[in-house]
XYZ file of C-alpha atoms in Angstrom:
273
model
C 0.000 0.000 0.000
C 1.247 3.480 -0.718
C 1.888 5.859 2.184
C -1.312 7.037 3.823
C -0.054 8.236 7.176
C 1.319 6.954 10.444
C 0.097 3.994 12.438
C -0.350 0.369 11.532
C -1.858 -1.029 8.361
C -5.552 -1.245 7.561
C -8.038 1.320 6.371
C -9.684 3.878 8.627
C -13.063 5.546 8.228
C -12.823 8.386 5.744
C -9.669 7.046 4.113
C -8.770 9.122 1.093
C -7.264 6.388 -1.009
C -8.665 4.455 -3.889
C -7.565 1.097 -5.224
C -6.958 -0.182 -8.690
C -8.951 -3.001 -10.303
C -9.285 -6.109 -8.193
C -8.618 -6.700 -4.484
C -4.835 -6.579 -4.958
C -4.806 -3.322 -6.938
C -2.335 -0.656 -5.781
C -3.549 2.054 -3.424
C -3.232 5.634 -4.634
C -4.302 9.025 -3.298
C -7.443 10.716 -4.548
C -7.342 13.981 -6.485
C -7.694 16.898 -4.062
C -11.142 17.838 -5.348
C -12.430 14.323 -4.569
C -10.902 14.001 -1.097
C -13.385 14.041 1.827
C -11.356 16.724 3.638
C -10.051 20.163 2.680
C -6.924 18.966 0.912
C -6.351 22.258 -0.899
C -6.703 24.321 2.265
C -4.366 22.061 4.237
C -1.763 22.016 1.456
C -1.776 25.801 1.176
C -1.468 26.138 4.962
C 1.584 23.864 4.973
C 3.130 25.867 2.129
C 2.695 29.113 4.060
C 3.655 27.954 7.546
C 6.674 25.637 7.149
C 10.030 27.457 7.236
C 12.446 24.600 6.490
C 12.295 21.274 4.740
C 14.003 18.698 2.567
C 15.097 19.668 -0.939
C 15.626 16.737 -3.309
C 17.798 17.335 -6.381
C 19.599 15.124 -8.903
C 23.348 14.580 -8.911
C 24.999 14.621 -12.358
C 24.819 10.804 -12.517
C 21.097 10.858 -11.667
C 21.464 9.867 -8.022
C 18.840 11.530 -5.784
C 20.383 13.987 -3.312
C 18.408 15.351 -0.336
C 19.403 18.335 1.801
C 17.889 20.698 4.368
C 16.954 24.218 3.235
C 14.976 27.182 4.553
C 11.851 28.195 2.650
C 9.351 31.012 2.245
C 6.559 31.681 -0.267
C 5.704 34.314 -2.833
C 2.317 36.034 -2.745
C 0.721 33.224 -4.768
C 2.313 30.468 -2.680
C 5.280 29.714 -4.947
C 8.057 28.255 -2.755
C 11.163 30.433 -2.369
C 14.700 29.459 -1.372
C 17.986 31.266 -0.729
C 20.809 28.975 -1.840
C 24.587 29.116 -1.991
C 26.336 28.176 -5.219
C 28.918 26.391 -3.063
C 26.267 23.841 -2.044
C 25.852 20.558 -3.883
C 22.083 21.051 -4.244
C 22.600 24.417 -5.982
C 25.099 22.967 -8.418
C 22.616 20.185 -9.110
C 19.775 22.651 -9.779
C 21.864 24.780 -12.125
C 22.579 21.629 -14.163
C 19.086 20.100 -13.873
C 16.293 22.237 -12.361
C 14.011 19.301 -11.570
C 13.501 18.955 -7.834
C 11.009 18.499 -5.013
C 10.463 20.094 -1.604
C 9.040 18.385 1.474
C 6.992 20.573 3.835
C 6.500 18.639 7.083
C 4.538 20.003 10.027
C 6.055 17.712 12.641
C 4.931 17.488 16.255
C 4.771 15.133 19.199
C 4.375 11.399 18.833
C 4.557 9.416 15.609
C 6.112 11.679 12.938
C 4.035 9.932 10.266
C 0.803 11.011 11.979
C 1.397 14.692 11.133
C 0.579 16.439 7.832
C 3.231 16.852 5.145
C 3.306 18.018 1.556
C 5.711 17.232 -1.274
C 5.856 19.766 -4.107
C 7.468 18.663 -7.354
C 8.634 21.175 -9.936
C 11.539 23.097 -11.417
C 13.806 25.596 -9.661
C 14.474 28.951 -11.334
C 16.890 31.612 -10.094
C 15.265 35.016 -9.554
C 16.479 38.583 -8.948
C 12.932 39.903 -8.390
C 13.049 42.356 -5.440
C 9.730 41.063 -4.063
C 11.208 37.554 -3.771
C 14.070 38.921 -1.673
C 11.695 40.949 0.518
C 9.331 38.076 1.219
C 12.107 35.595 1.966
C 13.972 37.918 4.336
C 10.744 38.880 6.095
C 10.299 35.190 6.870
C 13.994 34.622 7.699
C 15.378 37.907 9.095
C 18.730 36.372 10.102
C 19.407 35.564 6.445
C 20.055 39.282 5.883
C 23.547 38.598 7.220
C 24.501 36.602 4.129
C 21.775 37.127 1.515
C 23.925 39.575 -0.445
C 27.072 37.470 -0.470
C 28.104 36.942 -4.111
C 27.730 33.162 -3.941
C 24.095 33.299 -2.747
C 21.021 33.600 -4.915
C 17.236 33.386 -4.603
C 15.360 30.577 -6.318
C 11.681 29.915 -6.922
C 10.247 26.446 -7.289
C 7.709 26.475 -10.102
C 5.295 23.734 -8.982
C 4.094 21.005 -11.261
C 2.257 18.740 -8.836
C 1.825 18.208 -5.126
C 1.348 15.124 -2.965
C -0.373 15.753 0.364
C -0.411 13.357 3.279
C -2.720 14.744 5.925
C -2.092 11.985 8.456
C -3.353 8.426 8.753
C -5.440 7.397 5.712
C -5.656 10.977 4.370
C -3.779 11.459 1.109
C -4.427 13.531 -2.002
C -2.713 14.773 -5.139
C -2.827 18.423 -6.207
C -2.321 20.283 -9.446
C -0.334 23.501 -9.815
C -3.545 25.542 -9.849
C -4.681 23.923 -6.610
C -1.398 24.690 -4.873
C -1.098 28.313 -5.978
C -3.418 31.310 -5.762
C -4.732 33.062 -8.853
C -3.702 36.700 -8.336
C -5.131 38.063 -11.578
C -7.912 39.880 -9.688
C -5.772 40.851 -6.673
C -2.884 42.914 -8.033
C -3.786 45.728 -5.635
C -3.034 43.395 -2.726
C 0.316 42.419 -4.245
C 1.248 46.062 -4.862
C 0.154 47.224 -1.404
C 1.454 44.290 0.608
C 4.756 45.748 1.834
C 3.176 49.002 3.011
C 0.396 47.138 4.785
C 2.874 44.809 6.489
C 5.008 47.696 7.721
C 1.926 49.568 8.979
C 0.537 46.581 10.871
C 3.879 45.812 12.504
C 4.455 49.440 13.509
C 0.979 50.367 14.719
C -1.125 47.266 15.339
C 0.910 44.732 17.311
C -2.130 44.177 19.547
C -4.270 43.134 16.588
C -1.566 40.795 15.290
C -1.474 39.088 18.688
C -5.252 38.664 18.562
C -5.048 37.091 15.094
C -2.292 34.718 16.224
C -4.140 33.595 19.352
C -7.326 33.111 17.357
C -5.413 30.778 15.028
C -3.922 28.754 17.883
C -0.784 30.738 18.679
C 0.552 31.631 22.122
C -0.617 34.926 23.590
C 2.692 36.020 25.115
C 4.856 35.988 21.972
C 5.930 39.066 19.938
C 4.009 38.268 16.762
C 4.936 40.098 13.570
C 3.367 40.064 10.127
C 5.718 38.817 7.395
C 3.345 38.708 4.434
C -0.256 38.787 3.318
C -2.250 37.634 0.320
C -5.903 37.305 -0.770
C -6.440 34.246 1.453
C -4.664 35.148 4.660
C -1.839 36.485 6.815
C 1.550 34.976 7.671
C 2.729 35.662 11.229
C 6.008 34.834 12.937
C 7.357 35.038 16.481
C 10.896 33.715 16.819
C 10.754 30.215 15.363
C 6.949 29.955 15.626
C 4.722 30.579 12.627
C 0.971 30.947 12.280
C -1.216 31.081 9.175
C -4.338 33.219 9.681
C -7.050 32.764 7.044
C -9.337 35.633 6.028
C -13.072 34.978 6.524
C -13.447 35.706 2.806
C -10.993 36.205 -0.045
C -9.859 39.846 -0.362
C -8.777 41.431 -3.639
C -8.235 45.116 -2.825
C -6.929 47.189 0.063
C -10.378 48.354 1.150
C -11.567 44.774 1.520
C -8.337 43.929 3.346
C -8.877 46.700 5.908
C -12.453 45.564 6.522
C -11.321 41.978 6.941
C -8.592 42.929 9.441
C -10.999 45.011 11.515
C -13.620 42.246 11.507
C -11.089 39.574 12.511
C -9.808 41.698 15.403
C -13.345 42.394 16.612
C -14.264 38.730 16.435
C -11.106 37.736 18.294
C -11.817 40.246 21.069
C -15.387 38.971 21.383
C -14.279 35.341 21.424
C -11.624 36.084 24.027
C -14.129 37.861 26.245
C -16.283 34.743 26.410
C -13.508 32.260 27.174
């Protein structure tokens, strides 16, 4: 049976696998749109909230080579990396851009019981200023070496994704299911940096409310690192939180209304706990 999560063998209620013809047919994950759980939402949350993971590249002789890298995302969810040309994985990518990234949530207990996502695609080097800004917002310490001549920013252009949401919960995703369509939200992309700076400078209390409402600790110094039509990305030290908007926002007016409504709801919820 293909991987369906941690634990022992056997199917569980709600399993998101299907089998081929006959009782001995191979198990395989369902397409995300057919899975009986929010596979797209979970995959996008993993993309936005995981800061490091395994990068798999190909050595010149075709041997798979896995290494640990730090990761961020562009506004649409495209994975971003800052890599040194002195590293074997960078040399591999410059020769053959095919690769995959593993985003693993981790946690207590059986490591196979926690959600993880593998994104398969091609790595492309980028000098786009927004890529640098979003990566360094997520990894502030990388500012110490980001401008060294041997370092460069790379995007991973996704082809497919394989999500394992835990025991008996697996799904495959297309590029369009992994990434956001920003064609109607260019105002959010253009205004993101100003909004992030404003929220961090003037609304730390609201950011803490958003974080706590999404399961974060109340006593941490939460900061906003990025935003997009679907949500906010918060960080406090090594902790990250993904906060999802009640509804998709496509302009700055809708964003402001959403932020005010989320803060009000968080205050009300906190008052009744």
